[in-house]
Amino acid sequence: MTGDAQAFWLRAPGAGEIRPVELPSPGPGEVLVRTRYSGVSRGTETLVFTGRVPADQYATMRAPFQEGDFPAPVKYGYLSVGVVEQGPERLRGRTVFCLHPHQTAYVVPADAVVVVPDQVPAARAVLAGTVETAVNALWDAAPLVGDRVTVVGGGMVGCCVAALLARFPGVRVQLVDADPARAAVAAALGVDFALPADAAGDRDLVVHASATADGLQRALDLLRPERSVLELSWYGDRPVTLALGGAFHSKRLGIRSSQVGTVSPRRADRGYADRLALALELLANPAFDALLTGPSRFAELPDVLDRLASGRLPALCHLIAYAEE
């Protein structure tokens, strides 16, 4: 055995705790990673924390190194950055990203980690999993030069999509959110901002990521005829009601999902490591720092998730620090 670690577990819906973990020694082709930072994905992780994963999605929602089962007890999370302490020589001492739950150290296969480029700070690298989701969404959406694009929902995924779209030639991007405070984030990302009532219409593409029925309805309202909303939201066990009796039919509008765990058929040739390496390369842009809040200490995670779930702690991606920097 290589020593002890600690991990965050959801003991019961709404109740988290820190538990000890006994780590095995890494075998051939494995690495021991000492965690520096992890990120709390507010949308998905608060749904898990509150026990709102639908029973028919338990298998689909499993994280790569999850332990336990929904609704609880379960060890969940997927945005971890650390340093390889043991493993193949090419990885020893390197900062890496891994889709691992919140844990102070862990042993995983070497091919489960991706090296963080030197130009990307370790704290910012926790966004790699979400930026990969945004990359996959844009492979699905396939925006064209000069498109007028709106992203409805200024959460973690929506902001990552907007940040990438801001770099497309000639694409005019507007981020729409009901929270006026998201205007500052939009400015940092280099895109326009509007409240839902003030959003520009006649859009070539609308990406929806607010996880609300009102947001999806507004996304449809903003489209040009013969266009579709790309739906990135995950609603958990909440029903969604839309008014489809008007322009939805006369304008021949559509709604198309972009599933986080399935690669766009447009780029099925790109493996997981390739996609994640691309996401990490894109994170060299310091504008992404606007999406990070915190940090909080690892020991505070049970309280942090409780405050995120209740809305007492506003955040996009909340950073968890594992050692004094």
PDB file of C-alpha atoms in Angstrom:
ATOM      1  CA  MET A   1       0.000   0.000   0.000  1.00  0.00           C
ATOM      2  CA  THR A   2       1.191   3.526  -0.771  1.00  0.00           C
ATOM      3  CA  GLY A   3      -0.494   5.354   2.097  1.00  0.00           C
ATOM      4  CA  ASP A   4      -3.689   6.995   3.135  1.00  0.00           C
ATOM      5  CA  ALA A   5      -5.785   9.612   1.401  1.00  0.00           C
ATOM      6  CA  GLN A   6      -9.114  11.318   2.003  1.00  0.00           C
ATOM      7  CA  ALA A   7     -12.142  11.520  -0.276  1.00  0.00           C
ATOM      8  CA  PHE A   8     -15.434  13.398  -0.340  1.00  0.00           C
ATOM      9  CA  TRP A   9     -18.524  11.173  -0.179  1.00  0.00           C
ATOM     10  CA  LEU A  10     -22.193  11.971  -0.386  1.00  0.00           C
ATOM     11  CA  ARG A  11     -23.458  10.056   2.652  1.00  0.00           C
ATOM     12  CA  ALA A  12     -27.123  10.808   1.916  1.00  0.00           C
ATOM     13  CA  PRO A  13     -28.855  13.378  -0.308  1.00  0.00           C
ATOM     14  CA  GLY A  14     -27.873  16.777   1.057  1.00  0.00           C
ATOM     15  CA  ALA A  15     -25.246  15.404   3.466  1.00  0.00           C
ATOM     16  CA  GLY A  16     -21.570  15.088   2.536  1.00  0.00           C
ATOM     17  CA  GLU A  17     -18.560  13.954   4.532  1.00  0.00           C
ATOM     18  CA  ILE A  18     -14.814  13.343   4.254  1.00  0.00           C
ATOM     19  CA  ARG A  19     -13.789   9.667   4.498  1.00  0.00           C
ATOM     20  CA  PRO A  20     -10.362   8.008   4.718  1.00  0.00           C
ATOM     21  CA  VAL A  21      -9.095   6.002   1.741  1.00  0.00           C
ATOM     22  CA  GLU A  22      -6.325   3.399   1.712  1.00  0.00           C
ATOM     23  CA  LEU A  23      -4.437   3.667  -1.565  1.00  0.00           C
ATOM     24  CA  PRO A  24      -2.871   0.674  -3.317  1.00  0.00           C
ATOM     25  CA  SER A  25       0.642   0.880  -4.675  1.00  0.00           C
ATOM     26  CA  PRO A  26       0.548   1.715  -8.398  1.00  0.00           C
ATOM     27  CA  GLY A  27       1.147  -1.281 -10.620  1.00  0.00           C
ATOM     28  CA  PRO A  28       2.622  -1.368 -14.122  1.00  0.00           C
ATOM     29  CA  GLY A  29       0.911   1.196 -16.314  1.00  0.00           C
ATOM     30  CA  GLU A  30      -0.572   3.055 -13.327  1.00  0.00           C
ATOM     31  CA  VAL A  31       0.147   6.425 -11.708  1.00  0.00           C
ATOM     32  CA  LEU A  32      -0.162   7.849  -8.221  1.00  0.00           C
ATOM     33  CA  VAL A  33      -1.506  11.394  -8.437  1.00  0.00           C
ATOM     34  CA  ARG A  34      -1.310  13.867  -5.545  1.00  0.00           C
ATOM     35  CA  THR A  35      -4.193  16.318  -6.008  1.00  0.00           C
ATOM     36  CA  ARG A  36      -3.583  20.058  -6.150  1.00  0.00           C
ATOM     37  CA  TYR A  37      -7.031  21.283  -7.202  1.00  0.00           C
ATOM     38  CA  SER A  38     -10.457  19.994  -8.086  1.00  0.00           C
ATOM     39  CA  GLY A  39     -13.440  21.849  -9.455  1.00  0.00           C
ATOM     40  CA  VAL A  40     -17.073  21.605  -8.400  1.00  0.00           C
ATOM     41  CA  SER A  41     -19.329  21.644 -11.444  1.00  0.00           C
ATOM     42  CA  ARG A  42     -22.247  23.508  -9.908  1.00  0.00           C
ATOM     43  CA  GLY A  43     -24.995  22.229 -12.188  1.00  0.00           C
ATOM     44  CA  THR A  44     -24.390  18.475 -12.287  1.00  0.00           C
ATOM     45  CA  GLU A  45     -22.795  18.085  -8.878  1.00  0.00           C
ATOM     46  CA  THR A  46     -25.535  19.942  -7.029  1.00  0.00           C
ATOM     47  CA  LEU A  47     -28.120  17.684  -8.711  1.00  0.00           C
ATOM     48  CA  VAL A  48     -26.128  14.696  -7.461  1.00  0.00           C
ATOM     49  CA  PHE A  49     -25.742  16.290  -4.012  1.00  0.00           C
ATOM     50  CA  THR A  50     -29.480  16.799  -3.653  1.00  0.00           C
ATOM     51  CA  GLY A  51     -30.301  13.269  -4.859  1.00  0.00           C
ATOM     52  CA  ARG A  52     -32.018  14.369  -8.058  1.00  0.00           C
ATOM     53  CA  VAL A  53     -30.450  11.968 -10.564  1.00  0.00           C
ATOM     54  CA  PRO A  54     -33.350  10.093 -12.245  1.00  0.00           C
ATOM     55  CA  ALA A  55     -33.254   6.355 -11.594  1.00  0.00           C
ATOM     56  CA  ASP A  56     -33.194   5.590 -15.328  1.00  0.00           C
ATOM     57  CA  GLN A  57     -30.019   7.706 -15.674  1.00  0.00           C
ATOM     58  CA  TYR A  58     -27.970   6.066 -12.909  1.00  0.00           C
ATOM     59  CA  ALA A  59     -25.791   4.143 -15.364  1.00  0.00           C
ATOM     60  CA  THR A  60     -25.439   7.034 -17.823  1.00  0.00           C
ATOM     61  CA  MET A  61     -24.443   9.480 -15.084  1.00  0.00           C
ATOM     62  CA  ARG A  62     -21.681   7.359 -13.569  1.00  0.00           C
ATOM     63  CA  ALA A  63     -18.359   9.200 -13.440  1.00  0.00           C
ATOM     64  CA  PRO A  64     -15.253   7.279 -14.591  1.00  0.00           C
ATOM     65  CA  PHE A  65     -13.874   6.585 -11.072  1.00  0.00           C
ATOM     66  CA  GLN A  66     -17.097   6.855  -9.118  1.00  0.00           C
ATOM     67  CA  GLU A  67     -17.604   4.569  -6.141  1.00  0.00           C
ATOM     68  CA  GLY A  68     -20.988   3.730  -4.689  1.00  0.00           C
ATOM     69  CA  ASP A  69     -24.295   4.270  -6.417  1.00  0.00           C
ATOM     70  CA  PHE A  70     -26.913   6.977  -6.790  1.00  0.00           C
ATOM     71  CA  PRO A  71     -28.589   8.434  -4.922  1.00  0.00           C
ATOM     72  CA  ALA A  72     -26.121   7.674  -2.051  1.00  0.00           C
ATOM     73  CA  PRO A  73     -23.706   6.824  -0.609  1.00  0.00           C
ATOM     74  CA  VAL A  74     -21.589   7.813  -3.591  1.00  0.00           C
ATOM     75  CA  LYS A  75     -18.163   9.288  -4.316  1.00  0.00           C
ATOM     76  CA  TYR A  76     -18.644  11.603  -7.274  1.00  0.00           C
ATOM     77  CA  GLY A  77     -16.755  14.293  -9.209  1.00  0.00           C
ATOM     78  CA  TYR A  78     -14.755  14.593 -12.406  1.00  0.00           C
ATOM     79  CA  LEU A  79     -12.545  17.711 -12.460  1.00  0.00           C
ATOM     80  CA  SER A  80      -9.227  16.928 -10.787  1.00  0.00           C
ATOM     81  CA  VAL A  81      -5.716  18.289 -11.327  1.00  0.00           C
ATOM     82  CA  GLY A  82      -2.643  16.966  -9.554  1.00  0.00           C
ATOM     83  CA  VAL A  83       1.002  15.968  -9.826  1.00  0.00           C
ATOM     84  CA  VAL A  84       2.161  12.457 -10.702  1.00  0.00           C
ATOM     85  CA  GLU A  85       4.321  11.155  -7.838  1.00  0.00           C
ATOM     86  CA  GLN A  86       4.766   7.563  -9.055  1.00  0.00           C
ATOM     87  CA  GLY A  87       4.371   5.998 -12.466  1.00  0.00           C
ATOM     88  CA  PRO A  88       6.007   5.937 -15.904  1.00  0.00           C
ATOM     89  CA  GLU A  89       9.052   8.203 -16.181  1.00  0.00           C
ATOM     90  CA  ARG A  90       7.415  10.342 -18.884  1.00  0.00           C
ATOM     91  CA  LEU A  91       4.705  11.352 -16.393  1.00  0.00           C
ATOM     92  CA  ARG A  92       6.557  11.589 -13.075  1.00  0.00           C
ATOM     93  CA  GLY A  93       6.533  15.162 -11.784  1.00  0.00           C
ATOM     94  CA  ARG A  94       4.077  16.322 -14.445  1.00  0.00           C
ATOM     95  CA  THR A  95       0.852  18.182 -13.704  1.00  0.00           C
ATOM     96  CA  VAL A  96      -2.085  16.197 -15.083  1.00  0.00           C
ATOM     97  CA  PHE A  97      -5.863  16.368 -15.423  1.00  0.00           C
ATOM     98  CA  CYS A  98      -8.060  13.402 -14.557  1.00  0.00           C
ATOM     99  CA  LEU A  99     -11.818  12.741 -14.461  1.00  0.00           C
ATOM    100  CA  HIS A 100     -11.617  11.711 -10.805  1.00  0.00           C
ATOM    101  CA  PRO A 101     -13.812  12.479  -7.786  1.00  0.00           C
ATOM    102  CA  HIS A 102     -12.671  14.884  -5.052  1.00  0.00           C
ATOM    103  CA  GLN A 103      -9.833  13.033  -3.293  1.00  0.00           C
ATOM    104  CA  THR A 104      -6.439  14.061  -1.906  1.00  0.00           C
ATOM    105  CA  ALA A 105      -4.551  11.367  -3.861  1.00  0.00           C
ATOM    106  CA  TYR A 106      -5.472   8.446  -6.109  1.00  0.00           C
ATOM    107  CA  VAL A 107      -4.085   5.617  -8.235  1.00  0.00           C
ATOM    108  CA  VAL A 108      -5.424   5.304 -11.790  1.00  0.00           C
ATOM    109  CA  PRO A 109      -4.267   3.884 -15.132  1.00  0.00           C
ATOM    110  CA  ALA A 110      -1.680   6.112 -16.796  1.00  0.00           C
ATOM    111  CA  ASP A 111      -3.905   6.551 -19.846  1.00  0.00           C
ATOM    112  CA  ALA A 112      -6.597   8.105 -17.618  1.00  0.00           C
ATOM    113  CA  VAL A 113      -4.518  11.256 -17.098  1.00  0.00           C
ATOM    114  CA  VAL A 114      -3.653  13.984 -19.599  1.00  0.00           C
ATOM    115  CA  VAL A 115      -0.652  16.258 -19.168  1.00  0.00           C
ATOM    116  CA  VAL A 116      -1.467  19.926 -18.566  1.00  0.00           C
ATOM    117  CA  PRO A 117       0.527  22.212 -20.892  1.00  0.00           C
ATOM    118  CA  ASP A 118       3.124  24.383 -19.177  1.00  0.00           C
ATOM    119  CA  GLN A 119       1.299  27.563 -20.222  1.00  0.00           C
ATOM    120  CA  VAL A 120      -1.915  26.531 -18.426  1.00  0.00           C
ATOM    121  CA  PRO A 121      -2.026  27.186 -14.654  1.00  0.00           C
ATOM    122  CA  ALA A 122      -3.005  24.138 -12.607  1.00  0.00           C
ATOM    123  CA  ALA A 123      -6.026  25.906 -11.089  1.00  0.00           C
ATOM    124  CA  ARG A 124      -7.440  26.827 -14.523  1.00  0.00           C
ATOM    125  CA  ALA A 125      -6.880  23.285 -15.782  1.00  0.00           C
ATOM    126  CA  VAL A 126      -9.803  21.987 -13.663  1.00  0.00           C
ATOM    127  CA  LEU A 127     -12.021  23.437 -16.411  1.00  0.00           C
ATOM    128  CA  ALA A 128     -10.690  20.924 -18.953  1.00  0.00           C
ATOM    129  CA  GLY A 129     -13.630  18.538 -18.653  1.00  0.00           C
ATOM    130  CA  THR A 130     -16.140  21.329 -19.206  1.00  0.00           C
ATOM    131  CA  VAL A 131     -14.202  22.857 -22.089  1.00  0.00           C
ATOM    132  CA  GLU A 132     -14.146  19.394 -23.680  1.00  0.00           C
ATOM    133  CA  THR A 133     -17.956  19.378 -23.385  1.00  0.00           C
ATOM    134  CA  ALA A 134     -18.031  22.788 -25.104  1.00  0.00           C
ATOM    135  CA  VAL A 135     -15.722  21.547 -27.871  1.00  0.00           C
ATOM    136  CA  ASN A 136     -18.022  18.582 -28.498  1.00  0.00           C
ATOM    137  CA  ALA A 137     -21.052  20.899 -28.542  1.00  0.00           C
ATOM    138  CA  LEU A 138     -19.467  23.091 -31.200  1.00  0.00           C
ATOM    139  CA  TRP A 139     -18.584  20.040 -33.268  1.00  0.00           C
ATOM    140  CA  ASP A 140     -22.317  19.250 -33.138  1.00  0.00           C
ATOM    141  CA  ALA A 141     -23.411  22.843 -33.810  1.00  0.00           C
ATOM    142  CA  ALA A 142     -20.875  23.517 -36.584  1.00  0.00           C
ATOM    143  CA  PRO A 143     -21.174  27.341 -36.567  1.00  0.00           C
ATOM    144  CA  LEU A 144     -20.218  29.144 -39.770  1.00  0.00           C
ATOM    145  CA  VAL A 145     -18.096  32.239 -40.314  1.00  0.00           C
ATOM    146  CA  GLY A 146     -20.264  35.297 -39.731  1.00  0.00           C
ATOM    147  CA  ASP A 147     -23.040  33.519 -37.812  1.00  0.00           C
ATOM    148  CA  ARG A 148     -25.066  35.379 -35.206  1.00  0.00           C
ATOM    149  CA  VAL A 149     -25.021  33.061 -32.195  1.00  0.00           C
ATOM    150  CA  THR A 150     -26.690  33.272 -28.810  1.00  0.00           C
ATOM    151  CA  VAL A 151     -25.850  31.191 -25.761  1.00  0.00           C
ATOM    152  CA  VAL A 152     -28.768  31.099 -23.314  1.00  0.00           C
ATOM    153  CA  GLY A 153     -27.552  30.260 -19.824  1.00  0.00           C
ATOM    154  CA  GLY A 154     -24.418  31.757 -18.339  1.00  0.00           C
ATOM    155  CA  GLY A 155     -23.435  28.777 -16.217  1.00  0.00           C
ATOM    156  CA  MET A 156     -20.207  26.840 -16.482  1.00  0.00           C
ATOM    157  CA  VAL A 157     -20.986  25.022 -19.753  1.00  0.00           C
ATOM    158  CA  GLY A 158     -22.673  28.016 -21.408  1.00  0.00           C
ATOM    159  CA  CYS A 159     -19.774  30.304 -20.572  1.00  0.00           C
ATOM    160  CA  CYS A 160     -17.224  27.815 -21.924  1.00  0.00           C
ATOM    161  CA  VAL A 161     -19.194  27.574 -25.181  1.00  0.00           C
ATOM    162  CA  ALA A 162     -19.373  31.382 -25.403  1.00  0.00           C
ATOM    163  CA  ALA A 163     -15.637  31.701 -24.736  1.00  0.00           C
ATOM    164  CA  LEU A 164     -14.806  29.338 -27.608  1.00  0.00           C
ATOM    165  CA  LEU A 165     -17.312  30.975 -29.974  1.00  0.00           C
ATOM    166  CA  ALA A 166     -15.707  34.357 -29.289  1.00  0.00           C
ATOM    167  CA  ARG A 167     -12.630  33.095 -31.140  1.00  0.00           C
ATOM    168  CA  PHE A 168     -14.514  32.070 -34.314  1.00  0.00           C
ATOM    169  CA  PRO A 169     -13.883  34.495 -37.230  1.00  0.00           C
ATOM    170  CA  GLY A 170     -16.746  36.912 -37.763  1.00  0.00           C
ATOM    171  CA  VAL A 171     -19.088  35.186 -35.309  1.00  0.00           C
ATOM    172  CA  ARG A 172     -21.097  37.607 -33.179  1.00  0.00           C
ATOM    173  CA  VAL A 173     -21.880  36.071 -29.815  1.00  0.00           C
ATOM    174  CA  GLN A 174     -24.391  37.134 -27.181  1.00  0.00           C
ATOM    175  CA  LEU A 175     -24.596  35.507 -23.760  1.00  0.00           C
ATOM    176  CA  VAL A 176     -28.091  35.627 -22.249  1.00  0.00           C
ATOM    177  CA  ASP A 177     -28.760  35.071 -18.561  1.00  0.00           C
ATOM    178  CA  ALA A 178     -31.328  36.169 -15.993  1.00  0.00           C
ATOM    179  CA  ASP A 179     -28.551  37.160 -13.569  1.00  0.00           C
ATOM    180  CA  PRO A 180     -27.223  40.690 -14.354  1.00  0.00           C
ATOM    181  CA  ALA A 181     -23.958  39.751 -12.620  1.00  0.00           C
ATOM    182  CA  ARG A 182     -23.123  37.509 -15.587  1.00  0.00           C
ATOM    183  CA  ALA A 183     -22.499  40.680 -17.624  1.00  0.00           C
ATOM    184  CA  ALA A 184     -19.055  40.989 -16.040  1.00  0.00           C
ATOM    185  CA  VAL A 185     -18.233  37.385 -16.939  1.00  0.00           C
ATOM    186  CA  ALA A 186     -19.400  37.948 -20.523  1.00  0.00           C
ATOM    187  CA  ALA A 187     -17.161  41.015 -20.786  1.00  0.00           C
ATOM    188  CA  ALA A 188     -14.177  39.013 -19.540  1.00  0.00           C
ATOM    189  CA  LEU A 189     -14.894  36.353 -22.153  1.00  0.00           C
ATOM    190  CA  GLY A 190     -15.178  38.955 -24.934  1.00  0.00           C
ATOM    191  CA  VAL A 191     -18.868  38.475 -25.786  1.00  0.00           C
ATOM    192  CA  ASP A 192     -21.980  40.641 -25.535  1.00  0.00           C
ATOM    193  CA  PHE A 193     -24.496  40.201 -22.729  1.00  0.00           C
ATOM    194  CA  ALA A 194     -28.251  40.599 -22.470  1.00  0.00           C
ATOM    195  CA  LEU A 195     -31.030  39.790 -20.035  1.00  0.00           C
ATOM    196  CA  PRO A 196     -33.638  37.424 -21.524  1.00  0.00           C
ATOM    197  CA  ALA A 197     -36.132  40.193 -22.324  1.00  0.00           C
ATOM    198  CA  ASP A 198     -33.455  42.211 -24.154  1.00  0.00           C
ATOM    199  CA  ALA A 199     -31.860  39.394 -26.159  1.00  0.00           C
ATOM    200  CA  ALA A 200     -31.296  39.907 -29.880  1.00  0.00           C
ATOM    201  CA  GLY A 201     -33.495  37.824 -32.191  1.00  0.00           C
ATOM    202  CA  ASP A 202     -33.170  36.388 -35.694  1.00  0.00           C
ATOM    203  CA  ARG A 203     -30.210  34.215 -34.664  1.00  0.00           C
ATOM    204  CA  ASP A 204     -28.508  31.673 -36.879  1.00  0.00           C
ATOM    205  CA  LEU A 205     -27.758  29.402 -33.927  1.00  0.00           C
ATOM    206  CA  VAL A 206     -28.862  29.314 -30.301  1.00  0.00           C
ATOM    207  CA  VAL A 207     -27.120  27.115 -27.757  1.00  0.00           C
ATOM    208  CA  HIS A 208     -29.181  26.469 -24.637  1.00  0.00           C
ATOM    209  CA  ALA A 209     -27.510  25.730 -21.298  1.00  0.00           C
ATOM    210  CA  SER A 210     -29.717  27.271 -18.598  1.00  0.00           C
ATOM    211  CA  ALA A 211     -31.368  23.985 -17.532  1.00  0.00           C
ATOM    212  CA  THR A 212     -34.722  25.788 -17.255  1.00  0.00           C
ATOM    213  CA  ALA A 213     -37.910  25.535 -19.305  1.00  0.00           C
ATOM    214  CA  ASP A 214     -38.058  29.340 -19.541  1.00  0.00           C
ATOM    215  CA  GLY A 215     -34.534  29.394 -20.954  1.00  0.00           C
ATOM    216  CA  LEU A 216     -35.310  26.767 -23.572  1.00  0.00           C
ATOM    217  CA  GLN A 217     -38.480  28.616 -24.578  1.00  0.00           C
ATOM    218  CA  ARG A 218     -36.533  31.865 -24.950  1.00  0.00           C
ATOM    219  CA  ALA A 219     -33.878  30.053 -26.989  1.00  0.00           C
ATOM    220  CA  LEU A 220     -36.533  28.902 -29.459  1.00  0.00           C
ATOM    221  CA  ASP A 221     -38.017  32.409 -29.636  1.00  0.00           C
ATOM    222  CA  LEU A 222     -34.662  33.862 -30.726  1.00  0.00           C
ATOM    223  CA  LEU A 223     -34.119  31.617 -33.755  1.00  0.00           C
ATOM    224  CA  ARG A 224     -34.419  32.451 -37.425  1.00  0.00           C
ATOM    225  CA  PRO A 225     -36.739  30.198 -39.452  1.00  0.00           C
ATOM    226  CA  GLU A 226     -35.475  26.712 -40.272  1.00  0.00           C
ATOM    227  CA  ARG A 227     -32.883  26.763 -37.480  1.00  0.00           C
ATOM    228  CA  SER A 228     -32.415  24.640 -34.351  1.00  0.00           C
ATOM    229  CA  VAL A 229     -31.543  25.085 -30.717  1.00  0.00           C
ATOM    230  CA  LEU A 230     -28.602  22.988 -29.594  1.00  0.00           C
ATOM    231  CA  GLU A 231     -29.643  21.710 -26.152  1.00  0.00           C
ATOM    232  CA  LEU A 232     -26.838  21.210 -23.618  1.00  0.00           C
ATOM    233  CA  SER A 233     -28.893  21.316 -20.428  1.00  0.00           C
ATOM    234  CA  TRP A 234     -29.401  18.341 -18.195  1.00  0.00           C
ATOM    235  CA  TYR A 235     -32.593  18.655 -16.168  1.00  0.00           C
ATOM    236  CA  GLY A 236     -32.268  15.752 -13.782  1.00  0.00           C
ATOM    237  CA  ASP A 237     -35.747  14.697 -12.684  1.00  0.00           C
ATOM    238  CA  ARG A 238     -37.446  17.990 -13.553  1.00  0.00           C
ATOM    239  CA  PRO A 239     -40.162  18.030 -16.254  1.00  0.00           C
ATOM    240  CA  VAL A 240     -39.888  20.625 -19.051  1.00  0.00           C
ATOM    241  CA  THR A 241     -42.941  22.386 -20.488  1.00  0.00           C
ATOM    242  CA  LEU A 242     -42.786  24.372 -23.739  1.00  0.00           C
ATOM    243  CA  ALA A 243     -45.295  26.389 -25.769  1.00  0.00           C
ATOM    244  CA  LEU A 244     -45.042  24.776 -29.208  1.00  0.00           C
ATOM    245  CA  GLY A 245     -48.360  25.890 -30.634  1.00  0.00           C
ATOM    246  CA  GLY A 246     -47.102  29.043 -32.347  1.00  0.00           C
ATOM    247  CA  ALA A 247     -43.939  29.880 -34.256  1.00  0.00           C
ATOM    248  CA  PHE A 248     -42.304  26.540 -33.504  1.00  0.00           C
ATOM    249  CA  HIS A 249     -44.257  24.981 -36.386  1.00  0.00           C
ATOM    250  CA  SER A 250     -44.645  27.957 -38.724  1.00  0.00           C
ATOM    251  CA  LYS A 251     -40.899  28.723 -38.539  1.00  0.00           C
ATOM    252  CA  ARG A 252     -39.979  25.008 -38.755  1.00  0.00           C
ATOM    253  CA  LEU A 253     -37.728  25.202 -35.705  1.00  0.00           C
ATOM    254  CA  GLY A 254     -35.888  22.326 -34.104  1.00  0.00           C
ATOM    255  CA  ILE A 255     -34.284  21.183 -30.838  1.00  0.00           C
ATOM    256  CA  ARG A 256     -31.236  18.967 -31.009  1.00  0.00           C
ATOM    257  CA  SER A 257     -29.417  17.522 -28.015  1.00  0.00           C
ATOM    258  CA  SER A 258     -25.664  17.371 -27.580  1.00  0.00           C
ATOM    259  CA  GLN A 259     -24.898  14.575 -25.140  1.00  0.00           C
ATOM    260  CA  VAL A 260     -21.917  15.102 -22.884  1.00  0.00           C
ATOM    261  CA  GLY A 261     -20.718  11.492 -22.864  1.00  0.00           C
ATOM    262  CA  THR A 262     -21.107  10.814 -26.594  1.00  0.00           C
ATOM    263  CA  VAL A 263     -18.725  12.236 -29.177  1.00  0.00           C
ATOM    264  CA  SER A 264     -20.209  14.210 -32.032  1.00  0.00           C
ATOM    265  CA  PRO A 265     -20.474  11.983 -35.115  1.00  0.00           C
ATOM    266  CA  ARG A 266     -18.745  14.797 -37.007  1.00  0.00           C
ATOM    267  CA  ARG A 267     -15.522  14.040 -35.088  1.00  0.00           C
ATOM    268  CA  ALA A 268     -15.855  10.415 -34.052  1.00  0.00           C
ATOM    269  CA  ASP A 269     -12.244   9.943 -35.151  1.00  0.00           C
ATOM    270  CA  ARG A 270     -10.987  11.988 -32.191  1.00  0.00           C
ATOM    271  CA  GLY A 271     -10.402   9.884 -29.085  1.00  0.00           C
ATOM    272  CA  TYR A 272     -10.864  10.985 -25.474  1.00  0.00           C
ATOM    273  CA  ALA A 273      -7.191  11.875 -24.964  1.00  0.00           C
ATOM    274  CA  ASP A 274      -7.162  13.942 -28.168  1.00  0.00           C
ATOM    275  CA  ARG A 275     -10.281  15.872 -27.145  1.00  0.00           C
ATOM    276  CA  LEU A 276      -9.019  16.535 -23.650  1.00  0.00           C
ATOM    277  CA  ALA A 277      -5.606  17.606 -24.918  1.00  0.00           C
ATOM    278  CA  LEU A 278      -7.366  20.076 -27.227  1.00  0.00           C
ATOM    279  CA  ALA A 279      -9.429  21.415 -24.320  1.00  0.00           C
ATOM    280  CA  LEU A 280      -6.292  21.924 -22.239  1.00  0.00           C
ATOM    281  CA  GLU A 281      -4.594  23.686 -25.140  1.00  0.00           C
ATOM    282  CA  LEU A 282      -7.560  26.072 -25.427  1.00  0.00           C
ATOM    283  CA  LEU A 283      -7.286  26.823 -21.701  1.00  0.00           C
ATOM    284  CA  ALA A 284      -4.106  28.791 -22.356  1.00  0.00           C
ATOM    285  CA  ASN A 285      -6.535  31.707 -22.790  1.00  0.00           C
ATOM    286  CA  PRO A 286      -6.583  33.590 -19.427  1.00  0.00           C
ATOM    287  CA  ALA A 287     -10.169  34.709 -20.067  1.00  0.00           C
ATOM    288  CA  PHE A 288     -11.274  31.358 -18.620  1.00  0.00           C
ATOM    289  CA  ASP A 289     -10.172  32.515 -15.164  1.00  0.00           C
ATOM    290  CA  ALA A 290     -13.442  34.477 -15.016  1.00  0.00           C
ATOM    291  CA  LEU A 291     -15.255  31.152 -14.561  1.00  0.00           C
ATOM    292  CA  LEU A 292     -13.437  30.210 -11.353  1.00  0.00           C
ATOM    293  CA  THR A 293     -14.500  31.123  -7.835  1.00  0.00           C
ATOM    294  CA  GLY A 294     -12.861  30.247  -4.519  1.00  0.00           C
ATOM    295  CA  PRO A 295     -10.667  28.582  -3.604  1.00  0.00           C
ATOM    296  CA  SER A 296     -12.055  26.691  -0.627  1.00  0.00           C
ATOM    297  CA  ARG A 297     -10.116  24.099   1.336  1.00  0.00           C
ATOM    298  CA  PHE A 298     -10.769  20.403   0.687  1.00  0.00           C
ATOM    299  CA  ALA A 299     -11.991  19.939   4.279  1.00  0.00           C
ATOM    300  CA  GLU A 300     -14.727  22.494   3.578  1.00  0.00           C
ATOM    301  CA  LEU A 301     -16.244  20.522   0.688  1.00  0.00           C
ATOM    302  CA  PRO A 302     -19.320  19.223   2.565  1.00  0.00           C
ATOM    303  CA  ASP A 303     -20.266  22.788   3.495  1.00  0.00           C
ATOM    304  CA  VAL A 304     -19.319  24.164   0.070  1.00  0.00           C
ATOM    305  CA  LEU A 305     -21.622  21.754  -1.759  1.00  0.00           C
ATOM    306  CA  ASP A 306     -24.443  22.462   0.679  1.00  0.00           C
ATOM    307  CA  ARG A 307     -24.089  26.214   0.054  1.00  0.00           C
ATOM    308  CA  LEU A 308     -23.827  25.741  -3.721  1.00  0.00           C
ATOM    309  CA  ALA A 309     -26.946  23.562  -3.778  1.00  0.00           C
ATOM    310  CA  SER A 310     -28.947  26.089  -1.755  1.00  0.00           C
ATOM    311  CA  GLY A 311     -27.732  29.093  -3.772  1.00  0.00           C
ATOM    312  CA  ARG A 312     -26.015  30.691  -0.756  1.00  0.00           C
ATOM    313  CA  LEU A 313     -22.671  30.405  -2.561  1.00  0.00           C
ATOM    314  CA  PRO A 314     -22.826  31.837  -6.095  1.00  0.00           C
ATOM    315  CA  ALA A 315     -20.351  30.202  -8.435  1.00  0.00           C
ATOM    316  CA  LEU A 316     -19.684  28.872 -11.894  1.00  0.00           C
ATOM    317  CA  CYS A 317     -16.838  26.448 -11.182  1.00  0.00           C
ATOM    318  CA  HIS A 318     -15.819  26.546  -7.532  1.00  0.00           C
ATOM    319  CA  LEU A 319     -12.175  25.726  -6.958  1.00  0.00           C
ATOM    320  CA  ILE A 320     -11.082  23.339  -4.195  1.00  0.00           C
ATOM    321  CA  ALA A 321      -7.451  23.605  -3.035  1.00  0.00           C
ATOM    322  CA  TYR A 322      -5.718  20.618  -1.449  1.00  0.00           C
ATOM    323  CA  ALA A 323      -2.531  22.163  -0.069  1.00  0.00           C
ATOM    324  CA  GLU A 324      -1.192  25.544   0.900  1.00  0.00           C
ATOM    325  CA  GLU A 325       0.062  27.274  -2.238  1.00  0.00           C
TER     326      GLU A 325
END
